mmCIF file of C-alpha atoms and ligand atoms in Angstrom:
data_model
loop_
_atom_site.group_PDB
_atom_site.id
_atom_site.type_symbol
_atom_site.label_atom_id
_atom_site.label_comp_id
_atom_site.label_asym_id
_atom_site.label_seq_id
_atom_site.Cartn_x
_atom_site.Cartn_y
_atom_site.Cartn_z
ATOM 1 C CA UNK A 11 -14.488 28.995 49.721
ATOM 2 C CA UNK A 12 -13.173 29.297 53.332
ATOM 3 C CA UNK A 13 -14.092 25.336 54.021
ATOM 4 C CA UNK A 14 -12.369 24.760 50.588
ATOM 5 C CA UNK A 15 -9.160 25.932 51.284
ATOM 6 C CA UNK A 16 -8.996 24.158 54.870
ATOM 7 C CA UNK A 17 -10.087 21.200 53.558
ATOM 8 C CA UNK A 18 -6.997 21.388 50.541
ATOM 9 C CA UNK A 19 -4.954 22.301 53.998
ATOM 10 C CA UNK A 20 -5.616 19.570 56.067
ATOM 11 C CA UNK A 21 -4.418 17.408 53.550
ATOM 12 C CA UNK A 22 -0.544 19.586 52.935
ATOM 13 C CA UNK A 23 -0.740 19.368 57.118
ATOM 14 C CA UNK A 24 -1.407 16.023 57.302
ATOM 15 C CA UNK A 25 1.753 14.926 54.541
ATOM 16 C CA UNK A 26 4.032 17.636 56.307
ATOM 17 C CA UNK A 27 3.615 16.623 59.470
ATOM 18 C CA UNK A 28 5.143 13.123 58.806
ATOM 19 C CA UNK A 29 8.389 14.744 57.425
ATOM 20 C CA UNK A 30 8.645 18.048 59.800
ATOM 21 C CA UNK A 31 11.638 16.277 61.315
ATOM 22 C CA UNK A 32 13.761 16.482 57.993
ATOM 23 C CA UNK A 33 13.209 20.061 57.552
ATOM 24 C CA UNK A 34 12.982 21.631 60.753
ATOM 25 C CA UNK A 35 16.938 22.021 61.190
ATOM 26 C CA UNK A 36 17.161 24.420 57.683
ATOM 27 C CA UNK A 37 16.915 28.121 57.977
ATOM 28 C CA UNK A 38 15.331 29.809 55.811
ATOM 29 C CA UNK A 39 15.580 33.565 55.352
ATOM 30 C CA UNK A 40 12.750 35.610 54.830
ATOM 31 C CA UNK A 41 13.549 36.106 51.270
ATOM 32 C CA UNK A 42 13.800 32.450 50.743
ATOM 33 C CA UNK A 43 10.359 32.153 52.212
ATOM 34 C CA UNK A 44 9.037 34.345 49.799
ATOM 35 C CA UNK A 45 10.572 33.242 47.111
ATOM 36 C CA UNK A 46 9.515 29.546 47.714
ATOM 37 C CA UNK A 47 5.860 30.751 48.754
ATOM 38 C CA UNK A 48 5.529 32.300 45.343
ATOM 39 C CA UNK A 49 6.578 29.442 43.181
ATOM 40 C CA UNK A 50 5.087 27.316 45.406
ATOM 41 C CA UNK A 51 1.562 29.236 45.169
ATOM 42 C CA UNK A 52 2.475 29.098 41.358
ATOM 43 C CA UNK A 53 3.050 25.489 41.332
ATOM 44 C CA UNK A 54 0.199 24.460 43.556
ATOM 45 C CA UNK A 55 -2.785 26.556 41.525
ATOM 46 C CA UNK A 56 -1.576 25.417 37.992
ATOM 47 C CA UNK A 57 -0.321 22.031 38.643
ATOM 48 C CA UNK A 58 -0.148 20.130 41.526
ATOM 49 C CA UNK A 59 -3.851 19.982 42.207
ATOM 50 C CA UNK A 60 -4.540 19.149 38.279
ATOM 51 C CA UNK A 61 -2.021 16.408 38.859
ATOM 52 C CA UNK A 62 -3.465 15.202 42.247
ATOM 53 C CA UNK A 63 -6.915 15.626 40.245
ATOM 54 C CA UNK A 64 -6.108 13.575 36.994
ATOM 55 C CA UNK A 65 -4.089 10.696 38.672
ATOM 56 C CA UNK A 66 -6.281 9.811 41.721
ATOM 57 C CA UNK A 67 -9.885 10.643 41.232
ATOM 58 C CA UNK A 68 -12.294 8.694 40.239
ATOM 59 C CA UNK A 69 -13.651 11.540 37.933
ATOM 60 C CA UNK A 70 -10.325 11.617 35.845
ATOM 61 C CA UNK A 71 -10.841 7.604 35.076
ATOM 62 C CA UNK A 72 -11.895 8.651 31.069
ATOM 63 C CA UNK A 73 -8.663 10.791 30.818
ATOM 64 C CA UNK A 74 -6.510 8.272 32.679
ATOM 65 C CA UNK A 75 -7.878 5.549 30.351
ATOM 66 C CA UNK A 76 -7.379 7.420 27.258
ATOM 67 C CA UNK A 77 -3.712 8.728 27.767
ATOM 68 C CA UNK A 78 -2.293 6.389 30.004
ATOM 69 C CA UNK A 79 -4.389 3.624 28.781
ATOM 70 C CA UNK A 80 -2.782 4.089 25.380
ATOM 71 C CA UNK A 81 0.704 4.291 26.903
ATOM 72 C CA UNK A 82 -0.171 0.693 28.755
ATOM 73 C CA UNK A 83 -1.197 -1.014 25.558
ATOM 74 C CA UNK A 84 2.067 0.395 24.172
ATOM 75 C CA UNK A 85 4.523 -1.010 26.498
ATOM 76 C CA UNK A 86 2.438 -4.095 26.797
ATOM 77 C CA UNK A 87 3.549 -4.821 22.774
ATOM 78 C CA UNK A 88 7.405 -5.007 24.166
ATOM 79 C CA UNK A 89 6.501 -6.547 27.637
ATOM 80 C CA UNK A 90 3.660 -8.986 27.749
ATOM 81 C CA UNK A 91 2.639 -7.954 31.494
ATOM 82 C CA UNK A 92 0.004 -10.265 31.910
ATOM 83 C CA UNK A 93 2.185 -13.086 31.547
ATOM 84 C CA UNK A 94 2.886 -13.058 35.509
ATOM 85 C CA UNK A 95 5.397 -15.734 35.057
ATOM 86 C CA UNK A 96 7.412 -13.646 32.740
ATOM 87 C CA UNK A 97 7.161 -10.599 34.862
ATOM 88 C CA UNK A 98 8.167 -12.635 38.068
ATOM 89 C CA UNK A 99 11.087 -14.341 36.189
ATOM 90 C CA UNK A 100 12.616 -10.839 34.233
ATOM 91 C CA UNK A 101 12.722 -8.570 36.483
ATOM 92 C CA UNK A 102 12.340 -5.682 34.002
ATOM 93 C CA UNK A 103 13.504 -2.394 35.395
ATOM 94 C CA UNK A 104 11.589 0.618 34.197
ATOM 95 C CA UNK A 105 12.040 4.595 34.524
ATOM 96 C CA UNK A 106 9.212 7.391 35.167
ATOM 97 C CA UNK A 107 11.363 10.569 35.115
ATOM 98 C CA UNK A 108 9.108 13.721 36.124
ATOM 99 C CA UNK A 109 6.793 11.076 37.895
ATOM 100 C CA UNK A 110 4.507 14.190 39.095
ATOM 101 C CA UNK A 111 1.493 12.250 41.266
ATOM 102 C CA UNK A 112 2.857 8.891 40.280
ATOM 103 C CA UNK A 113 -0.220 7.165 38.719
ATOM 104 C CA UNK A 114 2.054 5.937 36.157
ATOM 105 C CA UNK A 115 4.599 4.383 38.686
ATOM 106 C CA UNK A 116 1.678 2.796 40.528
ATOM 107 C CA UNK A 117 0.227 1.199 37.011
ATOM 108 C CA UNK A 118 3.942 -0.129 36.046
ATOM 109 C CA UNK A 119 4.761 -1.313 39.428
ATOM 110 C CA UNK A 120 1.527 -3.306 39.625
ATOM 111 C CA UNK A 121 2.050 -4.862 36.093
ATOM 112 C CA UNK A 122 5.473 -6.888 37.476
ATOM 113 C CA UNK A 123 8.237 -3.638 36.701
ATOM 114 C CA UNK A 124 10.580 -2.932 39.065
ATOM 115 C CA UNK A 125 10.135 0.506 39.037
ATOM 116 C CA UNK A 126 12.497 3.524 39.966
ATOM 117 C CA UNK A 127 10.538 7.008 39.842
ATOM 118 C CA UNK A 128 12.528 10.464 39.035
ATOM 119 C CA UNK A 129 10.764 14.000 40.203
ATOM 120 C CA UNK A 130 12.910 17.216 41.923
ATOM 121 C CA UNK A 131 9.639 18.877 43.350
ATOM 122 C CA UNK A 132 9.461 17.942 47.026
ATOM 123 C CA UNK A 133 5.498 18.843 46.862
ATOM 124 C CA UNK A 134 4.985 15.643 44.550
ATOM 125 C CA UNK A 135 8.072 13.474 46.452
ATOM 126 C CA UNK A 136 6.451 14.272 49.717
ATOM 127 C CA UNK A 137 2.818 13.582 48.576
ATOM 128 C CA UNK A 138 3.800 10.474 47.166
ATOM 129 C CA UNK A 139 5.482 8.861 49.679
ATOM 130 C CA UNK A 140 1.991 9.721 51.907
ATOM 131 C CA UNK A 141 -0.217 8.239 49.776
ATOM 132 C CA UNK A 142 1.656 4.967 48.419
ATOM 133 C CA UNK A 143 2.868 4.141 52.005
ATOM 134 C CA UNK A 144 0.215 5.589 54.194
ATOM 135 C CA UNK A 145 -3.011 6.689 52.556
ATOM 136 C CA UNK A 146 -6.308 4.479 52.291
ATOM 137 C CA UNK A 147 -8.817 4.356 49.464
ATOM 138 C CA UNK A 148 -10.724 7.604 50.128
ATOM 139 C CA UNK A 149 -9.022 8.863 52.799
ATOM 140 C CA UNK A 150 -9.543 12.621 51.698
ATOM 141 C CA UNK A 151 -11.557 15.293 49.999
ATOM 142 C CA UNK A 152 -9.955 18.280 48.319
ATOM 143 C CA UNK A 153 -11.349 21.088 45.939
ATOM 144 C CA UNK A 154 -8.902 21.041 43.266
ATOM 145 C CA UNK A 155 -10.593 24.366 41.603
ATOM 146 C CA UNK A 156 -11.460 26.320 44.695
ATOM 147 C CA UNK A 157 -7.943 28.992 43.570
ATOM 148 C CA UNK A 158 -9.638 30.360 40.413
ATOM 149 C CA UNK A 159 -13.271 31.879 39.248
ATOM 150 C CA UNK A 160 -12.279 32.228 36.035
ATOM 151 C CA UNK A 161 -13.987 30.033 32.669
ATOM 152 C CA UNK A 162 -16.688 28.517 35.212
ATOM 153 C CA UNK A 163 -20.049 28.355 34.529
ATOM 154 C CA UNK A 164 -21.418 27.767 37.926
ATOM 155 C CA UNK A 165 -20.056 28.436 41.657
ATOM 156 C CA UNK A 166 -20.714 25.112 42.667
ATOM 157 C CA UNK A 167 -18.136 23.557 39.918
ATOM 158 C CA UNK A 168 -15.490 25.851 41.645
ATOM 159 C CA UNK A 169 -16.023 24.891 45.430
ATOM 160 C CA UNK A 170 -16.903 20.742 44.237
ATOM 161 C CA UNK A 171 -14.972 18.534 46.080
ATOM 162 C CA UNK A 172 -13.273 15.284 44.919
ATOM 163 C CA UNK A 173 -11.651 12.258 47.029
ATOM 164 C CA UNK A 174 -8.743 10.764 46.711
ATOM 165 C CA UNK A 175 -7.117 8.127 45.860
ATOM 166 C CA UNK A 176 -9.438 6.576 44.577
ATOM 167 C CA UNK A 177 -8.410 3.228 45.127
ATOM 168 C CA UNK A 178 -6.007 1.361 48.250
ATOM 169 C CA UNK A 179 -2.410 2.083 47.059
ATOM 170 C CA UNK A 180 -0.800 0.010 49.254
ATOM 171 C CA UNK A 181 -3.375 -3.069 49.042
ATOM 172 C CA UNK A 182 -3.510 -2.992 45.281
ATOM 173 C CA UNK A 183 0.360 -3.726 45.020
ATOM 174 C CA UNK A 184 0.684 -5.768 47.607
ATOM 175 C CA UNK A 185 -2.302 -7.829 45.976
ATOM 176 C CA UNK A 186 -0.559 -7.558 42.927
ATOM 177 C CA UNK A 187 3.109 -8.606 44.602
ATOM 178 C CA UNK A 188 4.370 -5.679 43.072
ATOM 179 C CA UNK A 189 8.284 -5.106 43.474
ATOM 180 C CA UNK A 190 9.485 -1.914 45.827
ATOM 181 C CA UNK A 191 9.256 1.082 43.897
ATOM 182 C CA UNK A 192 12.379 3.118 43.698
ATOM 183 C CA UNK A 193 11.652 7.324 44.200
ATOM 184 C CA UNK A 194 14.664 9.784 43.667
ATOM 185 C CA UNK A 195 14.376 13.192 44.694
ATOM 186 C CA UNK A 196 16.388 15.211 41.879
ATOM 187 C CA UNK A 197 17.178 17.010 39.164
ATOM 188 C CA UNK A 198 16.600 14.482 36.284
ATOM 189 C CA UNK A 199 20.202 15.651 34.710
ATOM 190 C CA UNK A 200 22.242 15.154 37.938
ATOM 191 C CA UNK A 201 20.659 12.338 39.280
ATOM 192 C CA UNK A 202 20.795 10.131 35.900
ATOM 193 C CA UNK A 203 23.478 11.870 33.297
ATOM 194 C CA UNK A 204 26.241 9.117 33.092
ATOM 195 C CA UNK A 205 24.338 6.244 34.079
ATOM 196 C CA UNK A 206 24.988 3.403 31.564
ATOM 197 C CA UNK A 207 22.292 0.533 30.124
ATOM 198 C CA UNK A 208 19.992 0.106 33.160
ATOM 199 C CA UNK A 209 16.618 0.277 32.457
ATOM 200 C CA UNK A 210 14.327 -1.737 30.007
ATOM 201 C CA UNK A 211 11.950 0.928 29.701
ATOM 202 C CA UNK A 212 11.497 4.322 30.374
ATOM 203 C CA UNK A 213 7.786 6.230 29.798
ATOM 204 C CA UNK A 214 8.010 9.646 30.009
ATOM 205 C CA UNK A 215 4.655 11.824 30.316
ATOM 206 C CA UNK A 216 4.599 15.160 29.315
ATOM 207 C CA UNK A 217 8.491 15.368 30.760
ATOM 208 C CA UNK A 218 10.736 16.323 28.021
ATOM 209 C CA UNK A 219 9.864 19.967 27.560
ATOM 210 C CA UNK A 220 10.822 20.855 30.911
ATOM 211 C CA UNK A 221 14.676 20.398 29.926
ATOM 212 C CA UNK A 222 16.809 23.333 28.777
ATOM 213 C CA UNK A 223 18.435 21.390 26.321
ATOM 214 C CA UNK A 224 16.387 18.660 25.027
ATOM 215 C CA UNK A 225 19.227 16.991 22.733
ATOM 216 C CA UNK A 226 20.783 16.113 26.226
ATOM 217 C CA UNK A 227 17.776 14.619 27.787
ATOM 218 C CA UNK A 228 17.841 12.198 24.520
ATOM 219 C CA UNK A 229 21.306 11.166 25.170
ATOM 220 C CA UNK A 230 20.282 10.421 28.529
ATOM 221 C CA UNK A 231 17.335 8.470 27.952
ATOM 222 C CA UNK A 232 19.631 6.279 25.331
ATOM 223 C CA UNK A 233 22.581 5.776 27.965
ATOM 224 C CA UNK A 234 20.174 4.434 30.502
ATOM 225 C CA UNK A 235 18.749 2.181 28.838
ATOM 226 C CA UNK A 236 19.844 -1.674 27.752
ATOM 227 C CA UNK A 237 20.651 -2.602 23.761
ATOM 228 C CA UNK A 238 16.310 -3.667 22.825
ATOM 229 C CA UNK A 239 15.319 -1.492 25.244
ATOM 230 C CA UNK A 240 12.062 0.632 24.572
ATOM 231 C CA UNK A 241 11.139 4.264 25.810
ATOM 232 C CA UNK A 242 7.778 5.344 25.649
ATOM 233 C CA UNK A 243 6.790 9.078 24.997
ATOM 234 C CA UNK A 244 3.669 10.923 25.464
ATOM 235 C CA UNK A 245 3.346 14.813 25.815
ATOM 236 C CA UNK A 246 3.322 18.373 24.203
ATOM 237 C CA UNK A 247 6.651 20.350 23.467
ATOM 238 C CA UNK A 248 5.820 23.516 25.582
ATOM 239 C CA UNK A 249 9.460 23.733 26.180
ATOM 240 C CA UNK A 250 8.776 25.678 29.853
ATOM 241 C CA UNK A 251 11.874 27.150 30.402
ATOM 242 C CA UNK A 252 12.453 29.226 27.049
ATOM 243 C CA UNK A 253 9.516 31.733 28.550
ATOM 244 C CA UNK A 254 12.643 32.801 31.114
ATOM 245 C CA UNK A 255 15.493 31.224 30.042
ATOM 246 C CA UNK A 256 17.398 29.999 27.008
ATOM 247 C CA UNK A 257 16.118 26.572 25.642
ATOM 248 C CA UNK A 258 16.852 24.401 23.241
ATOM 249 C CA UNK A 259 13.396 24.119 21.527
ATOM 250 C CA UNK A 260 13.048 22.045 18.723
ATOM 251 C CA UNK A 261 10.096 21.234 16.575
ATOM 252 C CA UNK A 262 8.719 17.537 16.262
ATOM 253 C CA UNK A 263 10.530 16.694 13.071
ATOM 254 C CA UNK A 264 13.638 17.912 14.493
ATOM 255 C CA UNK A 265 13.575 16.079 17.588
ATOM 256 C CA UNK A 266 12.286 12.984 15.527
ATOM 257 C CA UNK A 267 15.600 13.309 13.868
ATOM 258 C CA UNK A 268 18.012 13.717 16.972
ATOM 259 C CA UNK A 269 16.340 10.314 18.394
ATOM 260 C CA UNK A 270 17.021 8.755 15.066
ATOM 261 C CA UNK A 271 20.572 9.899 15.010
ATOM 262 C CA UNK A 272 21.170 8.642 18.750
ATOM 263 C CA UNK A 273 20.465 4.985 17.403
ATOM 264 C CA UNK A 274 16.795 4.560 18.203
ATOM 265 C CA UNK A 275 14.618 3.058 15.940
ATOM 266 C CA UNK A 276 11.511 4.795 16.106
ATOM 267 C CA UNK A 277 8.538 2.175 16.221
ATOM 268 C CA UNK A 278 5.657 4.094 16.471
ATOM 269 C CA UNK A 279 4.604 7.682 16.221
ATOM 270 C CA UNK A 280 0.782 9.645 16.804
ATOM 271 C CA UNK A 281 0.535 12.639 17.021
ATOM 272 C CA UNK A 282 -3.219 13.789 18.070
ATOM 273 C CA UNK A 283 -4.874 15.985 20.615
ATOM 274 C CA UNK A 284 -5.092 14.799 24.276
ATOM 275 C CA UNK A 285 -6.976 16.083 27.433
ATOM 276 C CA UNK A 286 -4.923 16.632 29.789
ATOM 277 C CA UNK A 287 -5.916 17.945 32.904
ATOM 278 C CA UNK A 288 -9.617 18.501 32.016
ATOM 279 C CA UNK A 289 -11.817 20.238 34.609
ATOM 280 C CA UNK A 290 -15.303 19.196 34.893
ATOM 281 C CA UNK A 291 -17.422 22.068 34.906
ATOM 282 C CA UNK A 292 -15.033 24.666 33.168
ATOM 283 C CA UNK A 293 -15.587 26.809 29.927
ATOM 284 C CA UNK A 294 -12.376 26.342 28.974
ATOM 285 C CA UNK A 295 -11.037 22.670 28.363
ATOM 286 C CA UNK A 296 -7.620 21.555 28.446
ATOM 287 C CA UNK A 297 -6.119 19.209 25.755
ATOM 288 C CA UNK A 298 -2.590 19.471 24.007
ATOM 289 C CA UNK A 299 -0.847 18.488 20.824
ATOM 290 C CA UNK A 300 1.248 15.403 21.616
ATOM 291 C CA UNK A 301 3.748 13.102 20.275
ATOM 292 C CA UNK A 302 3.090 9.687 21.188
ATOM 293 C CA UNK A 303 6.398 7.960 20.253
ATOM 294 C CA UNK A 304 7.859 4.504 20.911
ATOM 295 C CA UNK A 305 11.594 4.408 20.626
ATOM 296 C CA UNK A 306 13.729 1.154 20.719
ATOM 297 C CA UNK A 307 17.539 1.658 20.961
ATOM 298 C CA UNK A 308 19.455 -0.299 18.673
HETATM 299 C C1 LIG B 423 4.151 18.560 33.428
HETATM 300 S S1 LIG B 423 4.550 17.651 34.844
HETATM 301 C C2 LIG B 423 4.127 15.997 34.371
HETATM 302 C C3 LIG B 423 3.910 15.106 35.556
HETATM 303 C C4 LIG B 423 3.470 13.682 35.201
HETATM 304 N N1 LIG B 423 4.430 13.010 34.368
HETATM 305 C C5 LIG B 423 2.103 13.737 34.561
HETATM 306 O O1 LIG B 423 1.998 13.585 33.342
HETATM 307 O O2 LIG B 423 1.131 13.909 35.286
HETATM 308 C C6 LIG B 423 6.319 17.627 34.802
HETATM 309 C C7 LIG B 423 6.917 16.926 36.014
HETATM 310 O O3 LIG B 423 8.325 16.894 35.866
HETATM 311 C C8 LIG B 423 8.949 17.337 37.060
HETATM 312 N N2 LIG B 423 10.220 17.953 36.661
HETATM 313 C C9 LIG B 423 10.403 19.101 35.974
HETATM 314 N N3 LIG B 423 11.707 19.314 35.753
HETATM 315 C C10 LIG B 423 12.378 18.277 36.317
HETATM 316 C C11 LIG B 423 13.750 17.929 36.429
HETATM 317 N N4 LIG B 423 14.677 18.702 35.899
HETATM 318 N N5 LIG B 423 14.076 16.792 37.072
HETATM 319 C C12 LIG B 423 13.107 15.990 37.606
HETATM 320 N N6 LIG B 423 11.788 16.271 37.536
HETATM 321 C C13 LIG B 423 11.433 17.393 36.906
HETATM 322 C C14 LIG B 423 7.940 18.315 37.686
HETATM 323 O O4 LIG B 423 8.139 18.469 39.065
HETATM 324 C C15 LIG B 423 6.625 17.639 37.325
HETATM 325 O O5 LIG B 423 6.264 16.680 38.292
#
């Protein structure tokens, strides 16, 4: 357990270190510490590391195949990335708000999109920074499942150690020519409310339940992007904030409507069970009830 949790540590050491610099002039109280060590303790048990896990390993491939496979062939209907001539010659410009790990920014960016990426937790900014401009294939082992006993069948599932990435960041895109990728630190709603016809595409994975008030986040999504162009949805409506706060938290056929009413033309709609940050080795397995829509705005 002990080697487990150093071994997760030398990794959050080895990103920090590289950005000490930025922080080191802030002061923090004490209560800020503990505020930020609890959410960030929070964050890091029931997130992060599923993120890290499902984007990077090399034991997530089947879930990255199914979800963001499907999301691929989706956007390839609208944009015919393996035409490398078209992709050179366009320059489409496509948006991953709530970018998490990034695996989706990494796919786009090495199909020919110029891609701008959209996340306010500094844990995944930092992290991705490291491993798309510094880390090699490999380069580290982590044990994603070493913070919880709970729904395992055997000891050794909950101390197994994965590496990551599985594959050279930097050498696949620069194999692939990809074009800079673009990451903002910030809240989606500051960052992008007011922004006018400036994306082709936007893909959006299990992102639009963390708003307050979803309606807005649709507006959004239409104002960025240009007349014909296409955003891509996949995720569950957990709406997150209404456990603490007030939320806007409409049902599937509501939100179907809204879209519809904001001049989108929905052009394709599943809705099916996904996994979604499955843990090999666990009793318990984790899959939600998505919406897999396809939006074009008018
Ligand atoms: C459920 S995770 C999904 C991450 C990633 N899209 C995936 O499927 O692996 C939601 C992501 O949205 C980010 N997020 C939540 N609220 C946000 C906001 N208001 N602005 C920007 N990012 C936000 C979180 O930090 C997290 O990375």
């Amino acid at each position: 357990m002990k080697k487990g949790i150093e071994l997760n540590q030398e990794f959050y050491n080895k990103v920090a270190s590289l950005y000490k610099d930025e922080f080191d002039h802030i002061k923090y109280t004490k209560e800020d510490l503990d505020q930020h060590r609890v959410f960030e303790e929070y964050l890091i048990r029931h997130f992060y590391m599923s993120c890290l896990m499902r984007d990077w390993t090399l034991e997530s491939k089947p879930e990255r195949d199914n979800n963001y496979g499907n999301v691929l062939k989706e956007v390839k209907k609208y944009f015919n990335y393996d035409d490398k001539n078209l992709m050179k010659n366009k320059n489409f410009k496509a948006l991953v708000p709530g970018t998490g790990c990034s695996r989706m920014t990494f796919e786009l960016a090495n199909r020919g999109f110029e891609v701008e990426a959209n996340d306010f937790c500094f844990i995944y900014i930092l992290t991705v920074d490291y491993l798309f401009n510094y880390s090699h294939k490999n380069e580290f082992q982590f044990c994603p499942s070493i913070h919880s006993f709970a729904h395992s069948y055997t000891e050794s599932a909950v101390v197994k150690k994965y590496s990551f990435p599985d594959i050279d960041i930097r050498q696949e895109l620069e194999k692939n020519e990809a074009k800079p990728i673009t990451f903002i630190k910030g809240d989606f709603l500051l960052k992008y409310k007011g922004i006018k016809d400036k994306f082709d595409l936007i893909v959006t994975l299990f992102f639009i339940d963390v708003s307050k008030n979803i309606i807005e986040y649709v507006e959004i999504m239409h104002d960025l992007l240009k007349k014909g162009g296409v955003w891509v949805n996949l995720g569950c409506l957990d709406y997150f904030h209404s456990r603490y706060h007030n939320s806007i938290d409409l049902t599937w056929d509501e939100l179907r409507q809204v879209i519809k009413n904001y001049d989108f033309e929905i052009k394709n709609e599943v809705t099916d069970f996904v996994p979604y940050g499955v843990k090999v080795g666990s009793m318990v397995s984790d899959s939600y009830g998505t919406v897999f829509f396809t939006a074009m705005k008018k």
